[in-house]
């Protein structure tokens, strides 16, 4: 039994802040970076950037995975929107969506998967561990799925 | 207030706090429905607590689909919830939305009531916005939104 499971029975839900999130992630062995504004934690998991942030009211905890790909041909936008929608209809956790941004190499398509938890009534340590673990897993898997769809669309395998 | 495992009785009690009338579905799920929307609440002790909803209108025209797709993208990208999507059916597309929480660690009564009330507001609110944005689309069918199968 892991330490947070052992603590669960006696623990009541408590408010969530970024310091607590960082403590839980550190206890799970993850080496996190904190942004200069102190409002976002982040780390790479399997080369996917995953961030952890709370909204201004401290209510919604968002775990977010993002990967950006070149966006040179708008014809792929509809295809990728369909891929994100398919992810959203076929999975229980995680919300996939697309965005565009300007990167070092020009216009890019941002492939993002979010896992949001409502922390209004607080979370126990076990619940916080569970949702962070779920968020990391879902975000990395979701972004990898979208990346695979993008690569298949832009570099279709040669026919035998 | 300590956390306890989910149970049908606890889900019913949480749903009672909304004052909405509901029925039980064939799998024991809780169903709230009216002329325009289906809402389904279900959960287990292994990891799944979900409130999902679907607008009864069928989206057939390209212009309507584009507008609905734009609403879905805006919702997914800019809101904390719900997760919105378009489901393809034989008749056309339908707009759906859902909120979910991991249930294996259990919930306090306050957490459960907060989930039900917040999710209802998010899901029904989004679907009612769609209804307002596409008022010419009328309810097209009566079946309950499909269970999306295995949780991840």
PDB file of C-alpha atoms in Angstrom, chain A residues 4-5 8-13 54-55 57 59-62 85 87-99 114-116 118-124 126-127 130-131 134 138 141, chain B residues 1-3 42 47-50 72-73 75-87 98-108 110-112 114-115 118 122 148-152:
ATOM      1  CA  UNK A   4      -1.190   8.181   0.271  1.00  0.00           C
ATOM      2  CA  UNK A   5      -3.528   5.170   0.320  1.00  0.00           C
ATOM      3  CA  UNK A   8      -6.737   8.166   3.027  1.00  0.00           C
ATOM      4  CA  UNK A   9      -8.982   6.714   5.690  1.00  0.00           C
ATOM      5  CA  UNK A  10      -8.323   9.477   8.224  1.00  0.00           C
ATOM      6  CA  UNK A  11      -7.969  12.393   5.864  1.00  0.00           C
ATOM      7  CA  UNK A  12     -10.575  14.994   5.006  1.00  0.00           C
ATOM      8  CA  UNK A  13     -10.509  16.942   1.712  1.00  0.00           C
ATOM      9  CA  UNK A  54      -4.772  26.378 -10.948  1.00  0.00           C
ATOM     10  CA  UNK A  55      -7.128  29.093 -12.125  1.00  0.00           C
ATOM     11  CA  UNK A  57      -9.810  31.331  -7.907  1.00  0.00           C
ATOM     12  CA  UNK A  59     -10.781  26.061  -8.025  1.00  0.00           C
ATOM     13  CA  UNK A  60      -9.919  24.236 -11.243  1.00  0.00           C
ATOM     14  CA  UNK A  61      -6.687  22.251 -11.441  1.00  0.00           C
ATOM     15  CA  UNK A  62      -5.684  21.734 -15.066  1.00  0.00           C
ATOM     16  CA  UNK A  85     -13.217  15.036 -31.768  1.00  0.00           C
ATOM     17  CA  UNK A  87     -10.462  11.325 -29.037  1.00  0.00           C
ATOM     18  CA  UNK A  88     -13.115  13.249 -27.112  1.00  0.00           C
ATOM     19  CA  UNK A  89     -15.918  10.887 -28.067  1.00  0.00           C
ATOM     20  CA  UNK A  90     -13.977   7.701 -27.402  1.00  0.00           C
ATOM     21  CA  UNK A  91     -12.277   8.435 -24.095  1.00  0.00           C
ATOM     22  CA  UNK A  92     -13.565   8.950 -20.604  1.00  0.00           C
ATOM     23  CA  UNK A  93     -10.933  11.389 -19.323  1.00  0.00           C
ATOM     24  CA  UNK A  94      -9.137  14.171 -21.161  1.00  0.00           C
ATOM     25  CA  UNK A  95     -10.280  16.912 -23.503  1.00  0.00           C
ATOM     26  CA  UNK A  96      -8.428  17.290 -26.808  1.00  0.00           C
ATOM     27  CA  UNK A  97      -8.389  20.469 -28.882  1.00  0.00           C
ATOM     28  CA  UNK A  98      -6.351  22.361 -31.423  1.00  0.00           C
ATOM     29  CA  UNK A  99      -4.882  25.837 -31.484  1.00  0.00           C
ATOM     30  CA  UNK A 114      -6.363  18.834 -20.805  1.00  0.00           C
ATOM     31  CA  UNK A 115      -7.471  16.989 -17.690  1.00  0.00           C
ATOM     32  CA  UNK A 116      -9.410  19.316 -15.370  1.00  0.00           C
ATOM     33  CA  UNK A 118     -12.797  20.787  -9.756  1.00  0.00           C
ATOM     34  CA  UNK A 119     -11.098  21.358  -6.396  1.00  0.00           C
ATOM     35  CA  UNK A 120     -13.821  23.561  -4.889  1.00  0.00           C
ATOM     36  CA  UNK A 121     -14.597  21.183  -1.988  1.00  0.00           C
ATOM     37  CA  UNK A 122     -10.904  20.313  -1.584  1.00  0.00           C
ATOM     38  CA  UNK A 123      -9.145  17.007  -2.269  1.00  0.00           C
ATOM     39  CA  UNK A 124      -7.593  14.388  -0.045  1.00  0.00           C
ATOM     40  CA  UNK A 126      -5.133  10.217  -2.323  1.00  0.00           C
ATOM     41  CA  UNK A 127      -7.557  12.054  -4.595  1.00  0.00           C
ATOM     42  CA  UNK A 130      -5.046   9.960  -8.389  1.00  0.00           C
ATOM     43  CA  UNK A 131      -6.041  12.956 -10.478  1.00  0.00           C
ATOM     44  CA  UNK A 134      -4.571  10.232 -14.338  1.00  0.00           C
ATOM     45  CA  UNK A 138      -4.246  10.918 -20.272  1.00  0.00           C
ATOM     46  CA  UNK A 141      -1.426   9.372 -24.340  1.00  0.00           C
TER      47      UNK A 141
ATOM     48  CA  UNK B   1     -16.237  15.246   6.057  1.00  0.00           C
ATOM     49  CA  UNK B   2     -14.506  12.004   5.112  1.00  0.00           C
ATOM     50  CA  UNK B   3     -14.615  10.368   1.719  1.00  0.00           C
ATOM     51  CA  UNK B  42     -23.595   7.203 -13.557  1.00  0.00           C
ATOM     52  CA  UNK B  47     -12.801   4.928 -11.299  1.00  0.00           C
ATOM     53  CA  UNK B  48     -15.768   6.295 -13.147  1.00  0.00           C
ATOM     54  CA  UNK B  49     -18.124   9.135 -12.265  1.00  0.00           C
ATOM     55  CA  UNK B  50     -19.669  10.806 -15.259  1.00  0.00           C
ATOM     56  CA  UNK B  72     -17.238  22.566 -29.571  1.00  0.00           C
ATOM     57  CA  UNK B  73     -13.710  23.847 -30.186  1.00  0.00           C
ATOM     58  CA  UNK B  75     -15.754  25.065 -25.293  1.00  0.00           C
ATOM     59  CA  UNK B  76     -12.920  22.523 -25.210  1.00  0.00           C
ATOM     60  CA  UNK B  77     -10.186  25.144 -25.589  1.00  0.00           C
ATOM     61  CA  UNK B  78     -11.450  27.908 -23.319  1.00  0.00           C
ATOM     62  CA  UNK B  79     -13.611  26.441 -20.567  1.00  0.00           C
ATOM     63  CA  UNK B  80     -12.849  24.218 -17.613  1.00  0.00           C
ATOM     64  CA  UNK B  81     -15.765  22.073 -18.682  1.00  0.00           C
ATOM     65  CA  UNK B  82     -17.643  20.339 -20.102  1.00  0.00           C
ATOM     66  CA  UNK B  83     -15.860  18.216 -22.699  1.00  0.00           C
ATOM     67  CA  UNK B  84     -17.900  18.865 -25.833  1.00  0.00           C
ATOM     68  CA  UNK B  85     -18.022  16.820 -29.025  1.00  0.00           C
ATOM     69  CA  UNK B  86     -20.016  15.909 -32.117  1.00  0.00           C
ATOM     70  CA  UNK B  87     -21.247  12.347 -32.409  1.00  0.00           C
ATOM     71  CA  UNK B  98     -19.818  15.533 -20.427  1.00  0.00           C
ATOM     72  CA  UNK B  99     -17.945  15.949 -17.162  1.00  0.00           C
ATOM     73  CA  UNK B 100     -16.072  13.155 -15.437  1.00  0.00           C
ATOM     74  CA  UNK B 101     -14.164  12.556 -12.241  1.00  0.00           C
ATOM     75  CA  UNK B 102     -11.999   9.703 -11.031  1.00  0.00           C
ATOM     76  CA  UNK B 103     -13.942   7.826  -8.383  1.00  0.00           C
ATOM     77  CA  UNK B 104     -11.626   5.131  -7.050  1.00  0.00           C
ATOM     78  CA  UNK B 105     -10.702   7.131  -3.937  1.00  0.00           C
ATOM     79  CA  UNK B 106     -14.346   7.895  -3.135  1.00  0.00           C
ATOM     80  CA  UNK B 107     -15.993  11.256  -2.473  1.00  0.00           C
ATOM     81  CA  UNK B 108     -17.237  13.231   0.455  1.00  0.00           C
ATOM     82  CA  UNK B 110     -19.909  17.799  -0.399  1.00  0.00           C
ATOM     83  CA  UNK B 111     -17.649  16.696  -3.269  1.00  0.00           C
ATOM     84  CA  UNK B 112     -20.370  14.521  -4.765  1.00  0.00           C
ATOM     85  CA  UNK B 114     -20.539  19.753  -6.031  1.00  0.00           C
ATOM     86  CA  UNK B 115     -19.777  17.401  -8.935  1.00  0.00           C
ATOM     87  CA  UNK B 118     -21.444  21.860 -11.325  1.00  0.00           C
ATOM     88  CA  UNK B 122     -21.823  22.995 -17.337  1.00  0.00           C
ATOM     89  CA  UNK B 148     -19.183   5.529 -24.525  1.00  0.00           C
ATOM     90  CA  UNK B 149     -17.867   2.231 -23.363  1.00  0.00           C
ATOM     91  CA  UNK B 150     -14.672   1.490 -21.496  1.00  0.00           C
ATOM     92  CA  UNK B 151     -13.175   4.217 -19.422  1.00  0.00           C
ATOM     93  CA  UNK B 152      -9.535   4.992 -19.859  1.00  0.00           C
TER      94      UNK B 152
END
